[in-house]
Amino acid sequence: MPPKAANAVFLLSCPDQRGIVAAVSDFIYRNHGNIVSADQHSDEEQGTFLQRIEWELSGFRLPREAIGEAFRPIAERFGMSWDLRFSDHVPRVAIFVSRLDHCLHDLLWRQRIGELRAEVAFVISNHPDLRSVAEAFGVPFHVHETEPETRGASAEAMLRRLREGGIELVVLARYMQVLPPAFVASLPSRIINIHHSFLPAFAGARPYHQAHERGVKVIGATAHYVTAELDQGPIIEQEVARVSHRDSVADLIRKGRDLERVVLARAVNLHLAHGVLVYGNKTVVFD
Amino acid sequence: MPPKAANAVFLLSCPDQRGIVAAVSDFIYRNHGNIVSADQHSDEEQGTFLQRIEWELSGFRLPREAIGEAFRPIAERFGMSWDLRFSDHVPRVAIFVSRLDHCLHDLLWRQRIGELRAEVAFVISNHPDLRSVAEAFGVPFHVHETEPETRGASAEAMLRRLREGGIELVVLARYMQVLPPAFVASLPSRIINIHHSFLPAFAGARPYHQAHERGVKVIGATAHYVTAELDQGPIIEQEVARVSHRDSVADLIRKGRDLERVVLARAVNLHLAHGVLVYGNKTVVFD
Amino acid sequence: MPPKAANAVFLLSCPDQRGIVAAVSDFIYRNHGNIVSADQHSDEEQGTFLQRIEWELSGFRLPREAIGEAFRPIAERFGMSWDLRFSDHVPRVAIFVSRLDHCLHDLLWRQRIGELRAEVAFVISNHPDLRSVAEAFGVPFHVHETEPETRGASAEAMLRRLREGGIELVVLARYMQVLPPAFVASLPSRIINIHHSFLPAFAGARPYHQAHERGVKVIGATAHYVTAELDQGPIIEQEVARVSHRDSVADLIRKGRDLERVVLARAVNLHLAHGVLVYGNKTVVFD
Amino acid sequence: MPPKAANAVFLLSCPDQRGIVAAVSDFIYRNHGNIVSADQHSDEEQGTFLQRIEWELSGFRLPREAIGEAFRPIAERFGMSWDLRFSDHVPRVAIFVSRLDHCLHDLLWRQRIGELRAEVAFVISNHPDLRSVAEAFGVPFHVHETEPETRGASAEAMLRRLREGGIELVVLARYMQVLPPAFVASLPSRIINIHHSFLPAFAGARPYHQAHERGVKVIGATAHYVTAELDQGPIIEQEVARVSHRDSVADLIRKGRDLERVVLARAVNLHLAHGVLVYGNKTVVFD
């Protein structure tokens, strides 16, 4: 029996065609499900249809483990990629950091007050500096150094730790290291990074210095999925703040901290609420 | 035969219950409609379900005039209030103004470049000042004075003009007169006003003076449907701008102009795109 | 000898008249000071001139304690109210809280990373709940209960604690009690409160519930100095965020937390940087 | 005798050093001027001091034409670049457009209602399309075609027209042609362009298409002075708007129009109010 308040969520994508919405909602209705939220998007250029649909498991006639099998004929008819998730599943998350604590601190605090619906299994860093921050929240902290000569071995060790820890999402909370391609490839759309600029402007190193040098009147932060190409992955969320000639680089860094932690938290929460669908190099965000 | 690119839109509301989404989408699918957009909202406190669903008429098996009759059984089963609209219908709109031209000018310009999907049938004012603005866009301009002693007769004359002109939406584009209750009652959720503050702050007269007096750091504008109570109707859209001690009342008025015209245009466009549902004293905005 | 990097700051106000800027800057220059920042404002309605001027003490010919006496003739000539502050003075601050930790946590974190240039002497609360938050940052935590019958005595005890602690600024970080008039009067322009709405909208209790009920499309937060009248004091800073019909009261509270902590931190930092001048019921914010 | 309400404005820059503020304000005071506004900025990296200071000419002891000569010794002492302007001078402006009318229409409307303190001498375009827009506001419209083979001659003809018309500022209001280097060099910091992205992102052609392709969640507009390098000049003003996966390229273009016209108007007004100082490839904006 499913627990009382839990919902099921389908995340679907397929070639756009007639009858998808009707077929999916009919499937849920026939099995006595009550749809609490449905949103969809058609990308007309690519001819792609994407949908998020959520319904109450209370009263639903199929047990969780049978839903997939029952839905398979519909999925096959429309050529769907699909994912079935449950709102009461609390995923295990690992946070990667370097030396700056603002995003880590913010995520751990949000987790503690119940805003971030995940279990933070551990924190990984290439420096020992933030151990006390993690431990103050009761979260284990592991150092994995990333010297040039040990880089490959270190990435493998981290990956092993993620697997053994049953990690479903990695959050790079100002982790200032580039992860090797094999690492990234093993967690597709499961690594979220915060970059401290409004991408695609100021990709790469020291974006606040670049912004100050260019004399922009607005700075930003971008949360995106990590892909093989640096700072080029699908964007989940962005936010900006006004600046002026009065702001030094230090001021941009200070103002940027408030942007970064909010943008990263929003992106992680959207992901955890099963609200983000990736297609091509873009996201559809159902909020 | 429906013209090629036209879509149909259902705007529905009813007591929340199982099977609504499935029944409506199945109705469309059974008649060979392709759903291009669907959005819904459940107000849990009030137990109200609201939906906007749009599908292509091309290939749909029912002619436009038969859709309502065919849908009736579903509507009755769920106790729905509902509205059927067509995307190729271009509604006739009347704009009411007094002496300030920024909103009028902006709406007429947007209409001319094709952004505002409506026909502006005429402009009504209690002053002759803005005749040249209307006429520069080829729109008739009618003065209806509103002296205290002729107020009632004037409102009746205006209402007659609206009826004879087949007006479906009245836009108060900085019309500085209070419309009598009978006038308002005859156009429920069909009169949109722009108020130059972020309501509920600074309702009533001279909001920028009030804002300056209070020393706020943010000003705003609010577009809302007009109801019997002044500045209390359902809010469609709001926007704000930062101000500082350096801004005089004249600066607030100047900055506010940019807010007002954008907020009003967005609200009118949302209404014209059949994106706004009113329930209680609130709106659901499907954008 | 003044320490190397310290600056002096004058905050002035007086009736507007010729020669103020010249007299003040000449005073500084004659004594070999280098002006690093100067900003001013004339309120034309009230005929009031306000200025903030900051200069390097390094090389300045007057010792700190002699500046006031030397400046007195100029102040008297123009009828100035004035304040002299030093950038290396680290004021002692007390934070008042009730049960919500987001603002407290944020302020303590900012203090720890060096962003909040103050010493947090202690935290006062009417509940024991947040003791662990304060103590995790090494800050003493005192409970002062505020039952109706002990209210007066409690306010006196708190005031005594502030005096004995040499507190120069009180920050109400979601302290859900009204402070008695005598308490407020003893700390003029030295108590900063965060209110969880864009004042003057939704003053008083439960502003997010009020906002949800009204159906606004924007919510806000306001930091202001506390005066005798509830939620009516001079506004220092405000910020807003967009919301929609999809947001429940719980969502508004969640989104509001991010607003509140940022707005309060900005206001406290502006105050600590000697950037806020109060006149009438307004502020001039030199940032 | 200077007319009653006029003010004088100094825009200064020089190597940062002691005594500048005192010397300049003393110069004004000694001549019986009342300073109504003063703002300054020190760029510590470059060691540059910049100031804007404005005073009333009413009662000032020097006639306008003698101010420069009297100020020369101070300017020489500090090695200043400086500019003297008068608030009652109404500069002559030329607007360049191609086929899109939103910025042109907006600027002409602002000029008509008195918000843009300039005389629009004429409009130049490489297409005849917008003639009726200019003429509806009573502004002459000149077509200068820019075919590859006549490009050089055309630029010379335009430049001649600007000179003969006494033009002090050129506004590129979505003028889709690159101006030749000699043209740009002859009007340093006197050509303002609006680019339809938040630069440096999406420089070059079709920025909304680029933004849609990249899947950003925020779009922007940038007003900047034109320099030899395309889209690389000093930024005066930027603004952004949120977008989502629901926005097509056409939606970005529509939302962008509202950004572009506001950003361009703000930049032009800041320039006309003598509020912008260029140094290096940046601006200081005194607002």
Coordinates of C-alpha atoms in Angstrom, one line a residue, chain B residues 28-254:
Chain B
I28 CA -10.7 16.5 -27.6
Y29 CA -8.8 13.4 -28.6
R30 CA -11.9 11.4 -29.6
N31 CA -12.8 14.2 -31.9
H32 CA -9.3 14.1 -33.5
G33 CA -8.0 17.4 -31.9
N34 CA -4.4 17.9 -31.2
I35 CA -3.8 19.5 -27.8
V36 CA -1.1 22.2 -28.1
S37 CA -1.2 23.5 -24.6
A38 CA -2.8 22.5 -21.3
D39 CA -2.4 24.1 -17.9
Q40 CA -4.4 23.7 -14.7
H41 CA -4.6 24.8 -11.1
S42 CA -6.2 23.3 -8.0
D43 CA -7.0 25.8 -5.2
E44 CA -7.0 23.4 -2.3
E45 CA -8.5 25.8 0.2
Q46 CA -11.5 26.4 -1.9
G47 CA -11.6 23.0 -3.5
T48 CA -11.7 24.6 -7.0
F49 CA -10.2 23.2 -10.1
L50 CA -9.4 25.5 -13.0
Q51 CA -8.1 24.6 -16.5
R52 CA -7.0 26.1 -19.7
I53 CA -6.7 23.7 -22.6
E54 CA -6.0 24.7 -26.3
W55 CA -6.2 22.5 -29.3
E56 CA -5.9 22.8 -33.1
L57 CA -9.2 23.0 -35.0
S58 CA -7.5 21.8 -38.1
G59 CA -8.6 18.1 -38.5
F60 CA -11.1 18.4 -35.6
R61 CA -14.2 16.5 -36.4
L62 CA -16.7 19.0 -34.9
P63 CA -17.5 22.3 -36.5
R64 CA -17.1 25.3 -34.1
E65 CA -20.7 25.8 -33.5
A66 CA -21.2 22.2 -32.5
I67 CA -18.4 22.0 -29.9
G68 CA -20.4 23.5 -27.1
E69 CA -23.4 21.1 -27.5
A70 CA -21.1 18.1 -27.7
F71 CA -19.2 19.1 -24.6
R72 CA -22.3 19.9 -22.5
P73 CA -22.6 16.4 -20.9
I74 CA -19.1 16.5 -19.6
A75 CA -19.6 20.0 -18.3
E76 CA -22.7 18.9 -16.5
R77 CA -21.2 15.8 -15.1
F78 CA -18.5 17.9 -13.3
G79 CA -20.6 21.0 -12.6
M80 CA -18.3 23.2 -14.8
S81 CA -18.4 26.9 -15.5
W82 CA -16.8 27.1 -18.9
D83 CA -16.0 29.3 -21.8
L84 CA -15.1 28.3 -25.4
R85 CA -13.0 30.7 -27.4
F86 CA -11.3 30.7 -30.8
S87 CA -7.8 32.0 -31.4
D88 CA -8.7 33.7 -34.7
H89 CA -11.5 35.8 -33.1
V90 CA -10.3 39.4 -32.9
P91 CA -12.3 41.1 -30.1
R92 CA -13.3 44.7 -30.3
V93 CA -11.8 46.8 -27.5
A94 CA -12.6 50.3 -26.2
I95 CA -9.9 52.4 -24.5
F96 CA -10.9 55.0 -21.8
V97 CA -8.5 57.8 -21.1
S98 CA -8.3 61.2 -19.4
R99 CA -5.3 63.5 -20.0
L100 CA -2.2 61.3 -19.8
D101 CA -1.2 59.7 -23.1
H102 CA 1.5 57.1 -22.2
C103 CA -0.7 54.1 -21.9
L104 CA -3.0 55.0 -24.7
H105 CA -0.1 55.7 -27.0
D106 CA 1.6 52.5 -26.1
L107 CA -1.5 50.3 -26.6
L108 CA -2.3 51.9 -30.0
W109 CA 1.3 51.4 -31.1
R110 CA 1.3 47.7 -30.0
Q111 CA -2.0 47.2 -31.8
R112 CA -0.5 48.7 -35.0
I113 CA 2.6 46.5 -35.0
G114 CA 0.4 43.4 -34.4
E115 CA 1.4 42.7 -30.8
L116 CA -2.1 43.4 -29.4
R117 CA -4.5 41.0 -31.0
A118 CA -7.6 43.2 -30.9
E119 CA -9.4 45.8 -32.9
V120 CA -9.4 49.1 -31.1
A121 CA -12.9 50.3 -32.0
F122 CA -12.7 53.7 -30.4
V123 CA -11.3 55.8 -27.6
I124 CA -13.6 57.4 -24.9
S125 CA -12.4 60.3 -22.8
N126 CA -13.8 62.8 -20.3
H127 CA -11.5 65.4 -21.9
P128 CA -10.8 66.4 -25.5
D129 CA -7.0 66.5 -25.0
L130 CA -5.9 63.2 -26.5
R131 CA -8.0 63.3 -29.7
S132 CA -4.9 63.8 -31.8
V133 CA -3.2 60.8 -30.4
A134 CA -6.1 58.5 -31.2
E135 CA -6.6 60.0 -34.6
A136 CA -3.0 59.7 -35.5
F137 CA -3.6 55.9 -35.2
G138 CA -6.8 56.2 -37.2
V139 CA -9.0 55.4 -34.2
P140 CA -12.3 57.3 -33.5
F141 CA -12.3 59.5 -30.4
H142 CA -15.4 60.3 -28.4
V143 CA -15.7 62.7 -25.5
H144 CA -18.1 61.8 -22.8
E145 CA -18.0 64.5 -20.1
T146 CA -18.5 63.4 -16.5
E147 CA -19.7 66.4 -14.6
P148 CA -21.4 65.5 -11.3
E149 CA -24.9 66.4 -12.6
T150 CA -24.6 64.5 -15.8
R151 CA -22.6 61.5 -14.5
G152 CA -25.5 59.0 -14.6
A153 CA -26.6 60.0 -18.1
S154 CA -23.0 60.0 -19.3
A155 CA -22.4 56.4 -18.0
E156 CA -25.6 55.2 -19.8
A157 CA -24.5 56.9 -23.0
M158 CA -21.1 55.2 -22.8
L159 CA -22.6 51.9 -22.1
R160 CA -24.9 52.3 -25.1
R161 CA -21.9 53.1 -27.3
L162 CA -20.1 50.0 -26.0
R163 CA -23.1 47.8 -26.8
E164 CA -23.7 49.2 -30.2
G165 CA -20.0 48.9 -31.0
G166 CA -19.9 45.2 -29.9
I167 CA -17.2 45.9 -27.4
E168 CA -15.9 42.9 -25.5
L169 CA -13.2 44.5 -23.4
V170 CA -12.8 48.0 -21.9
V171 CA -9.3 49.1 -21.0
L172 CA -9.0 52.0 -18.5
A173 CA -5.7 53.5 -19.7
R174 CA -5.3 56.1 -16.9
Y175 CA -9.0 57.0 -16.9
M176 CA -9.3 59.2 -13.8
Q177 CA -13.0 58.7 -13.2
V178 CA -14.8 56.2 -11.0
L179 CA -17.3 54.3 -13.1
P180 CA -20.8 53.9 -11.6
P181 CA -21.7 50.4 -10.1
A182 CA -24.2 49.7 -12.8
F183 CA -21.6 50.3 -15.5
V184 CA -19.1 48.0 -13.8
A185 CA -21.7 45.3 -13.1
S186 CA -22.7 45.1 -16.8
L187 CA -19.1 44.1 -17.8
P188 CA -17.9 41.6 -15.3
S189 CA -14.2 40.7 -15.7
R190 CA -14.3 42.8 -18.9
I191 CA -12.9 46.0 -17.6
I192 CA -9.1 46.2 -17.0
N193 CA -7.7 49.1 -15.1
I194 CA -4.1 50.2 -14.5
H195 CA -3.4 51.6 -11.0
H196 CA -0.1 53.4 -10.5
S197 CA 1.0 51.6 -7.3
F198 CA 1.7 48.0 -6.2
L199 CA -1.7 47.4 -4.7
P200 CA -2.9 47.1 -2.0
A201 CA -0.4 49.8 -1.1
F202 CA -1.4 53.3 -2.0
A203 CA -4.9 52.7 -3.3
G204 CA -6.9 55.8 -4.1
A205 CA -5.7 59.1 -5.3
R206 CA -2.2 60.3 -6.1
P207 CA -0.3 57.1 -5.3
Y208 CA 3.1 58.5 -6.3
H209 CA 2.7 61.4 -3.9
Q210 CA 1.8 58.8 -1.2
A211 CA 4.8 56.7 -2.1
H212 CA 7.1 59.7 -1.9
E213 CA 5.7 60.8 1.4
R214 CA 6.2 57.3 2.8
G215 CA 9.7 57.1 1.6
V216 CA 9.5 53.7 -0.1
K217 CA 12.4 52.2 -2.0
V218 CA 10.3 50.5 -4.6
I219 CA 7.3 51.7 -6.6
G220 CA 4.9 49.6 -8.7
A221 CA 2.0 49.4 -11.0
T222 CA -1.0 47.0 -10.9
A223 CA -3.4 45.9 -13.6
H224 CA -6.6 44.5 -12.3
Y225 CA -10.2 43.8 -13.2
V226 CA -12.6 46.6 -12.1
T227 CA -15.2 45.6 -9.5
A228 CA -17.6 47.7 -7.4
E229 CA -15.0 48.5 -4.8
L230 CA -12.3 51.0 -5.9
D231 CA -8.9 49.4 -6.6
Q232 CA -10.0 46.1 -5.0
G233 CA -10.6 44.0 -8.0
P234 CA -8.7 40.8 -9.0
I235 CA -5.1 41.5 -9.8
I236 CA -3.8 40.3 -13.2
E237 CA -0.3 41.7 -13.3
Q238 CA 2.1 43.8 -11.2
E239 CA 5.6 45.1 -11.7
V240 CA 8.0 47.2 -9.7
A241 CA 11.0 49.5 -10.0
R242 CA 13.6 50.7 -7.5
V243 CA 13.6 54.3 -6.4
S244 CA 15.7 56.2 -3.9
H245 CA 15.7 59.4 -1.9
R246 CA 17.1 61.1 -5.0
D247 CA 13.7 60.6 -6.8
S248 CA 11.3 63.5 -6.6
V249 CA 7.6 63.0 -7.1
A250 CA 8.2 64.0 -10.7
D251 CA 10.8 61.2 -11.0
L252 CA 8.4 58.6 -9.6
I253 CA 5.8 59.7 -12.1
R254 CA 8.4 59.4 -14.9

